Amino acid sequence: MIINRMAKAMKQRDWSLVIIELALVFAGVFIALQFDNWNTHRRNQAALTEMLQRVSAELDLNVEVIDQMRERIDRGAGSRDIAQQALSTCDDGPDARAAINQTISFLTGDFSPSLSNETLPQLNRRDPYLDLLSSEFRWALAVYSNQVQEEQRQLQFNAGLRWDQHVMKHPSVSADLTGALGGLYISPEVSVSSLCNDASFIRQFYVTSVFLDSTLLRLQRFSDRMEEFRIVLDAEIANRS
């Protein structure tokens, strides 16, 4: 309709009407573009808020995973202490031997948790979303993204080293395939007093055990970093509500 009016005005050389019709066309295009930009911005804002909530959910999951790993490691602390005391005093008593057997079996568990990190890489790849974030949060996001990747890499690396040096590989350790003895145990013909003088066994036992302490320490430090990031994340989500 506007085009027909413009054509008619041009035939009649009514330039004022032509200018008015052109202005209406440009105004309509401008309004349409502005509305499209506003609609895109609104969709991005909603999608970003949903993604930040997913990041928060992954933080909750990582906290739960770390807490469970702490509990697992703590459950074996008692027998580990008794076993270490037995090896330091060369105690050949049945309780000492049982604690060593229990500890060796316990140390074969999986103590390298898998941290959840699905949403952060997605967020970091979406520039339209990053542009909507505060500068403070973008900085915290970059720092935490590097931290969680490095933490997972280091946990996996440490787990590999632990298995390479694991005490279960020592020739004095036997495996109970029937389950009657509860997994791994010191061969019956080997005394604790001989083990405490076996440098290779002592080294492997303590190296394997120390990796659990190292894992626990790393997880505790990473928990502090997660809480620091959570404070900034919660503030960013609150500012968007």
mmCIF file of C-alpha atoms in Angstrom:
data_model
loop_
_atom_site.group_PDB
_atom_site.id
_atom_site.type_symbol
_atom_site.label_atom_id
_atom_site.label_comp_id
_atom_site.label_asym_id
_atom_site.label_seq_id
_atom_site.Cartn_x
_atom_site.Cartn_y
_atom_site.Cartn_z
ATOM 1 C CA MET A 1 0.000 0.000 0.000
ATOM 2 C CA ILE A 2 2.805 2.404 0.871
ATOM 3 C CA ILE A 3 4.610 1.513 -2.350
ATOM 4 C CA ASN A 4 1.469 2.223 -4.393
ATOM 5 C CA ARG A 5 1.038 5.591 -2.686
ATOM 6 C CA MET A 6 4.708 6.430 -3.334
ATOM 7 C CA ALA A 7 4.369 5.495 -6.997
ATOM 8 C CA LYS A 8 1.252 7.636 -7.325
ATOM 9 C CA ALA A 9 2.930 10.561 -5.549
ATOM 10 C CA MET A 10 5.985 10.329 -7.813
ATOM 11 C CA LYS A 11 3.766 10.371 -10.908
ATOM 12 C CA GLN A 12 2.056 13.462 -9.526
ATOM 13 C CA ARG A 13 5.457 14.911 -8.568
ATOM 14 C CA ASP A 14 4.210 15.316 -5.020
ATOM 15 C CA TRP A 15 7.668 15.199 -3.466
ATOM 16 C CA SER A 16 6.471 16.081 0.001
ATOM 17 C CA LEU A 17 4.306 12.980 0.028
ATOM 18 C CA VAL A 18 7.202 10.884 -1.324
ATOM 19 C CA ILE A 19 9.435 12.075 1.503
ATOM 20 C CA ILE A 20 6.732 11.318 4.068
ATOM 21 C CA GLU A 21 6.182 7.823 2.664
ATOM 22 C CA LEU A 22 9.943 7.141 2.653
ATOM 23 C CA ALA A 23 10.169 8.316 6.239
ATOM 24 C CA LEU A 24 7.361 5.942 7.171
ATOM 25 C CA VAL A 25 9.173 3.049 5.456
ATOM 26 C CA PHE A 26 12.461 3.801 7.216
ATOM 27 C CA ALA A 27 10.674 4.228 10.540
ATOM 28 C CA GLY A 28 8.935 0.889 10.090
ATOM 29 C CA VAL A 29 12.192 -0.876 9.256
ATOM 30 C CA PHE A 30 13.926 0.770 12.220
ATOM 31 C CA ILE A 31 11.143 -0.233 14.620
ATOM 32 C CA ALA A 32 11.177 -3.803 13.281
ATOM 33 C CA LEU A 33 14.941 -4.040 13.739
ATOM 34 C CA GLN A 34 14.738 -2.588 17.225
ATOM 35 C CA PHE A 35 12.000 -5.034 18.172
ATOM 36 C CA ASP A 36 14.023 -7.935 16.780
ATOM 37 C CA ASN A 37 17.094 -6.790 18.720
ATOM 38 C CA TRP A 38 15.037 -6.418 21.882
ATOM 39 C CA ASN A 39 13.497 -9.849 21.391
ATOM 40 C CA THR A 40 16.934 -11.427 20.811
ATOM 41 C CA HIS A 41 18.313 -9.645 23.869
ATOM 42 C CA ARG A 42 15.386 -10.887 25.967
ATOM 43 C CA ARG A 43 15.887 -14.472 24.771
ATOM 44 C CA ASN A 44 19.619 -14.287 25.490
ATOM 45 C CA GLN A 45 18.953 -12.907 28.958
ATOM 46 C CA ALA A 46 16.556 -15.755 29.748
ATOM 47 C CA ALA A 47 18.912 -18.397 28.326
ATOM 48 C CA LEU A 48 21.850 -16.921 30.239
ATOM 49 C CA THR A 49 19.932 -16.966 33.521
ATOM 50 C CA GLU A 50 19.037 -20.618 32.922
ATOM 51 C CA MET A 51 22.678 -21.421 32.150
ATOM 52 C CA LEU A 52 23.888 -19.687 35.317
ATOM 53 C CA GLN A 53 21.412 -21.752 37.309
ATOM 54 C CA ARG A 54 22.880 -24.882 35.711
ATOM 55 C CA VAL A 55 26.348 -23.730 36.759
ATOM 56 C CA SER A 56 25.011 -23.357 40.300
ATOM 57 C CA ALA A 57 23.529 -26.869 40.154
ATOM 58 C CA GLU A 58 26.894 -28.263 39.040
ATOM 59 C CA LEU A 59 28.527 -26.516 41.985
ATOM 60 C CA ASP A 60 26.046 -28.238 44.297
ATOM 61 C CA LEU A 61 26.848 -31.569 42.648
ATOM 62 C CA ASN A 62 30.595 -31.043 43.066
ATOM 63 C CA VAL A 63 30.112 -30.162 46.732
ATOM 64 C CA GLU A 64 28.183 -33.405 47.198
ATOM 65 C CA VAL A 65 30.828 -35.450 45.343
ATOM 66 C CA ILE A 66 33.634 -33.943 47.428
ATOM 67 C CA ASP A 67 31.736 -34.469 50.695
ATOM 68 C CA GLN A 68 31.153 -38.117 49.800
ATOM 69 C CA MET A 69 34.832 -38.571 48.966
ATOM 70 C CA ARG A 70 35.842 -37.006 52.283
ATOM 71 C CA GLU A 71 33.546 -39.421 54.107
ATOM 72 C CA ARG A 72 35.017 -42.384 52.230
ATOM 73 C CA ILE A 73 38.582 -41.387 53.043
ATOM 74 C CA ASP A 74 37.680 -40.635 56.669
ATOM 75 C CA ARG A 75 36.076 -44.069 57.063
ATOM 76 C CA GLY A 76 39.442 -45.703 56.446
ATOM 77 C CA ALA A 77 41.405 -43.352 58.701
ATOM 78 C CA GLY A 78 41.086 -45.528 61.807
ATOM 79 C CA SER A 79 42.478 -48.701 60.262
ATOM 80 C CA ARG A 80 45.169 -46.708 58.464
ATOM 81 C CA ASP A 81 46.375 -45.237 61.747
ATOM 82 C CA ILE A 82 46.482 -48.675 63.380
ATOM 83 C CA ALA A 83 48.281 -50.162 60.371
ATOM 84 C CA GLN A 84 50.897 -47.412 60.347
ATOM 85 C CA GLN A 85 51.430 -47.825 64.079
ATOM 86 C CA ALA A 86 51.803 -51.593 63.641
ATOM 87 C CA LEU A 87 54.401 -51.145 60.909
ATOM 88 C CA SER A 88 56.324 -48.591 62.954
ATOM 89 C CA THR A 89 56.454 -50.913 66.005
ATOM 90 C CA CYS A 90 56.738 -54.204 64.057
ATOM 91 C CA ASP A 91 53.634 -55.513 65.831
ATOM 92 C CA ASP A 92 52.978 -59.164 64.897
ATOM 93 C CA GLY A 93 49.669 -59.304 66.762
ATOM 94 C CA PRO A 94 46.470 -60.440 64.962
ATOM 95 C CA ASP A 95 44.762 -57.055 65.353
ATOM 96 C CA ALA A 96 47.725 -55.279 63.785
ATOM 97 C CA ARG A 97 47.799 -57.729 60.897
ATOM 98 C CA ALA A 98 44.051 -57.380 60.376
ATOM 99 C CA ALA A 99 44.369 -53.578 60.279
ATOM 100 C CA ILE A 100 47.130 -53.790 57.665
ATOM 101 C CA ASN A 101 45.062 -56.178 55.531
ATOM 102 C CA GLN A 102 42.006 -53.959 55.847
ATOM 103 C CA THR A 103 44.011 -50.874 54.912
ATOM 104 C CA ILE A 104 45.593 -52.485 51.851
ATOM 105 C CA SER A 105 42.139 -53.509 50.599
ATOM 106 C CA PHE A 106 40.767 -50.050 51.388
ATOM 107 C CA LEU A 107 43.558 -48.387 49.409
ATOM 108 C CA THR A 108 42.433 -50.175 46.233
ATOM 109 C CA GLY A 109 39.295 -48.024 46.133
ATOM 110 C CA ASP A 110 38.677 -45.251 43.613
ATOM 111 C CA PHE A 111 39.664 -41.980 45.245
ATOM 112 C CA SER A 112 39.761 -39.706 42.185
ATOM 113 C CA PRO A 113 36.332 -38.026 41.979
ATOM 114 C CA SER A 114 34.976 -36.795 38.674
ATOM 115 C CA LEU A 115 34.031 -33.125 38.966
ATOM 116 C CA SER A 116 31.031 -31.887 36.994
ATOM 117 C CA ASN A 117 32.059 -29.330 34.380
ATOM 118 C CA GLU A 118 29.591 -29.442 31.491
ATOM 119 C CA THR A 119 28.056 -25.966 31.510
ATOM 120 C CA LEU A 120 31.153 -23.801 32.020
ATOM 121 C CA PRO A 121 32.726 -24.624 28.611
ATOM 122 C CA GLN A 122 29.368 -23.951 26.922
ATOM 123 C CA LEU A 123 29.079 -20.568 28.627
ATOM 124 C CA ASN A 124 32.652 -19.603 27.785
ATOM 125 C CA ARG A 125 32.022 -20.303 24.083
ATOM 126 C CA ARG A 126 28.988 -18.019 23.794
ATOM 127 C CA ASP A 127 30.105 -14.439 23.332
ATOM 128 C CA PRO A 128 26.540 -12.996 23.248
ATOM 129 C CA TYR A 129 26.024 -14.399 26.750
ATOM 130 C CA LEU A 130 29.408 -13.261 28.029
ATOM 131 C CA ASP A 131 28.643 -9.707 26.892
ATOM 132 C CA LEU A 132 25.633 -9.673 29.224
ATOM 133 C CA LEU A 133 27.686 -10.585 32.301
ATOM 134 C CA SER A 134 29.288 -8.154 34.703
ATOM 135 C CA SER A 135 33.038 -7.656 34.371
ATOM 136 C CA GLU A 136 33.540 -8.966 37.919
ATOM 137 C CA PHE A 137 31.743 -12.198 37.140
ATOM 138 C CA ARG A 138 33.523 -12.682 33.805
ATOM 139 C CA TRP A 139 36.835 -12.514 35.666
ATOM 140 C CA ALA A 140 35.647 -14.946 38.346
ATOM 141 C CA LEU A 141 34.277 -17.252 35.642
ATOM 142 C CA ALA A 142 37.605 -17.356 33.799
ATOM 143 C CA VAL A 143 39.530 -18.072 37.001
ATOM 144 C CA TYR A 144 37.160 -20.794 38.204
ATOM 145 C CA SER A 145 36.967 -22.450 34.762
ATOM 146 C CA ASN A 146 40.751 -22.826 34.750
ATOM 147 C CA GLN A 147 40.736 -24.059 38.349
ATOM 148 C CA VAL A 148 38.177 -26.819 37.812
ATOM 149 C CA GLN A 149 39.946 -28.060 34.670
ATOM 150 C CA GLU A 150 43.329 -28.063 36.402
ATOM 151 C CA GLU A 151 41.892 -29.769 39.484
ATOM 152 C CA GLN A 152 40.359 -32.574 37.443
ATOM 153 C CA ARG A 153 43.563 -33.025 35.462
ATOM 154 C CA GLN A 154 45.678 -33.149 38.626
ATOM 155 C CA LEU A 155 43.343 -35.613 40.361
ATOM 156 C CA GLN A 156 43.549 -37.960 37.381
ATOM 157 C CA PHE A 157 47.328 -37.571 37.201
ATOM 158 C CA ASN A 158 47.702 -38.335 40.916
ATOM 159 C CA ALA A 159 45.445 -41.370 40.564
ATOM 160 C CA GLY A 160 47.698 -42.713 37.821
ATOM 161 C CA LEU A 161 50.781 -42.240 39.990
ATOM 162 C CA ARG A 162 49.047 -43.949 42.918
ATOM 163 C CA TRP A 163 48.278 -47.050 40.880
ATOM 164 C CA ASP A 164 51.829 -47.125 39.481
ATOM 165 C CA GLN A 165 53.239 -47.238 43.035
ATOM 166 C CA HIS A 166 50.388 -49.163 44.676
ATOM 167 C CA VAL A 167 51.231 -51.440 47.596
ATOM 168 C CA MET A 168 48.987 -54.154 46.126
ATOM 169 C CA LYS A 169 51.766 -54.817 43.597
ATOM 170 C CA HIS A 170 54.206 -55.851 46.318
ATOM 171 C CA PRO A 171 55.008 -59.611 46.235
ATOM 172 C CA SER A 172 54.074 -59.981 49.918
ATOM 173 C CA VAL A 173 50.459 -59.023 49.143
ATOM 174 C CA SER A 174 48.046 -61.734 48.028
ATOM 175 C CA ALA A 175 44.514 -61.537 46.682
ATOM 176 C CA ASP A 176 41.572 -63.466 48.060
ATOM 177 C CA LEU A 177 39.420 -64.370 45.055
ATOM 178 C CA THR A 178 36.836 -66.191 47.181
ATOM 179 C CA GLY A 179 36.025 -63.182 49.348
ATOM 180 C CA ALA A 180 36.519 -65.105 52.578
ATOM 181 C CA LEU A 181 39.449 -62.946 53.640
ATOM 182 C CA GLY A 182 37.973 -59.679 52.421
ATOM 183 C CA GLY A 183 40.095 -58.897 49.357
ATOM 184 C CA LEU A 184 43.833 -58.243 49.671
ATOM 185 C CA TYR A 185 45.945 -59.470 52.552
ATOM 186 C CA ILE A 186 49.532 -60.107 53.616
ATOM 187 C CA SER A 187 50.616 -63.607 52.661
ATOM 188 C CA PRO A 188 50.371 -65.903 55.725
ATOM 189 C CA GLU A 189 54.046 -66.827 55.566
ATOM 190 C CA VAL A 190 55.071 -63.149 55.802
ATOM 191 C CA SER A 191 55.254 -61.619 59.286
ATOM 192 C CA VAL A 192 54.581 -57.973 60.083
ATOM 193 C CA SER A 193 58.001 -57.749 61.717
ATOM 194 C CA SER A 194 59.604 -58.727 58.418
ATOM 195 C CA LEU A 195 57.448 -56.256 56.497
ATOM 196 C CA CYS A 196 58.431 -53.351 58.733
ATOM 197 C CA ASN A 197 62.044 -54.008 57.710
ATOM 198 C CA ASP A 198 61.159 -54.347 54.022
ATOM 199 C CA ALA A 199 62.044 -50.959 52.548
ATOM 200 C CA SER A 200 60.143 -51.532 49.294
ATOM 201 C CA PHE A 201 56.925 -52.516 51.113
ATOM 202 C CA ILE A 202 57.146 -49.582 53.511
ATOM 203 C CA ARG A 203 57.756 -47.187 50.637
ATOM 204 C CA GLN A 204 54.835 -48.512 48.569
ATOM 205 C CA PHE A 205 52.506 -48.609 51.573
ATOM 206 C CA TYR A 206 53.167 -45.021 52.607
ATOM 207 C CA VAL A 207 53.249 -43.664 49.061
ATOM 208 C CA THR A 208 49.843 -45.240 48.374
ATOM 209 C CA SER A 209 48.471 -43.900 51.646
ATOM 210 C CA VAL A 210 49.898 -40.414 51.181
ATOM 211 C CA PHE A 211 48.098 -40.012 47.866
ATOM 212 C CA LEU A 212 44.807 -40.219 49.771
ATOM 213 C CA ASP A 213 45.955 -37.452 52.096
ATOM 214 C CA SER A 214 47.023 -35.409 49.078
ATOM 215 C CA THR A 215 43.646 -35.954 47.412
ATOM 216 C CA LEU A 216 41.826 -34.934 50.583
ATOM 217 C CA LEU A 217 43.919 -31.770 50.886
ATOM 218 C CA ARG A 218 43.322 -30.844 47.238
ATOM 219 C CA LEU A 219 39.582 -31.361 47.606
ATOM 220 C CA GLN A 220 39.474 -29.210 50.729
ATOM 221 C CA ARG A 221 41.309 -26.384 48.958
ATOM 222 C CA PHE A 222 39.099 -26.700 45.906
ATOM 223 C CA SER A 223 35.997 -26.556 48.112
ATOM 224 C CA ASP A 224 37.168 -23.140 49.322
ATOM 225 C CA ARG A 225 37.602 -21.983 45.717
ATOM 226 C CA MET A 226 34.134 -23.225 44.831
ATOM 227 C CA GLU A 227 32.614 -21.264 47.696
ATOM 228 C CA GLU A 228 34.442 -18.119 46.579
ATOM 229 C CA PHE A 229 33.041 -18.581 43.076
ATOM 230 C CA ARG A 230 29.566 -19.333 44.430
ATOM 231 C CA ILE A 231 29.428 -15.947 46.187
ATOM 232 C CA VAL A 232 30.061 -14.135 42.897
ATOM 233 C CA LEU A 233 27.716 -16.470 40.998
ATOM 234 C CA ASP A 234 24.841 -15.971 43.447
ATOM 235 C CA ALA A 235 25.316 -12.203 43.237
ATOM 236 C CA GLU A 236 25.209 -12.352 39.420
ATOM 237 C CA ILE A 237 22.014 -14.424 39.452
ATOM 238 C CA ALA A 238 20.423 -12.110 42.036
ATOM 239 C CA ASN A 239 21.212 -9.045 39.916
ATOM 240 C CA ARG A 240 19.382 -10.620 36.977
ATOM 241 C CA SER A 241 16.180 -11.407 38.872
#
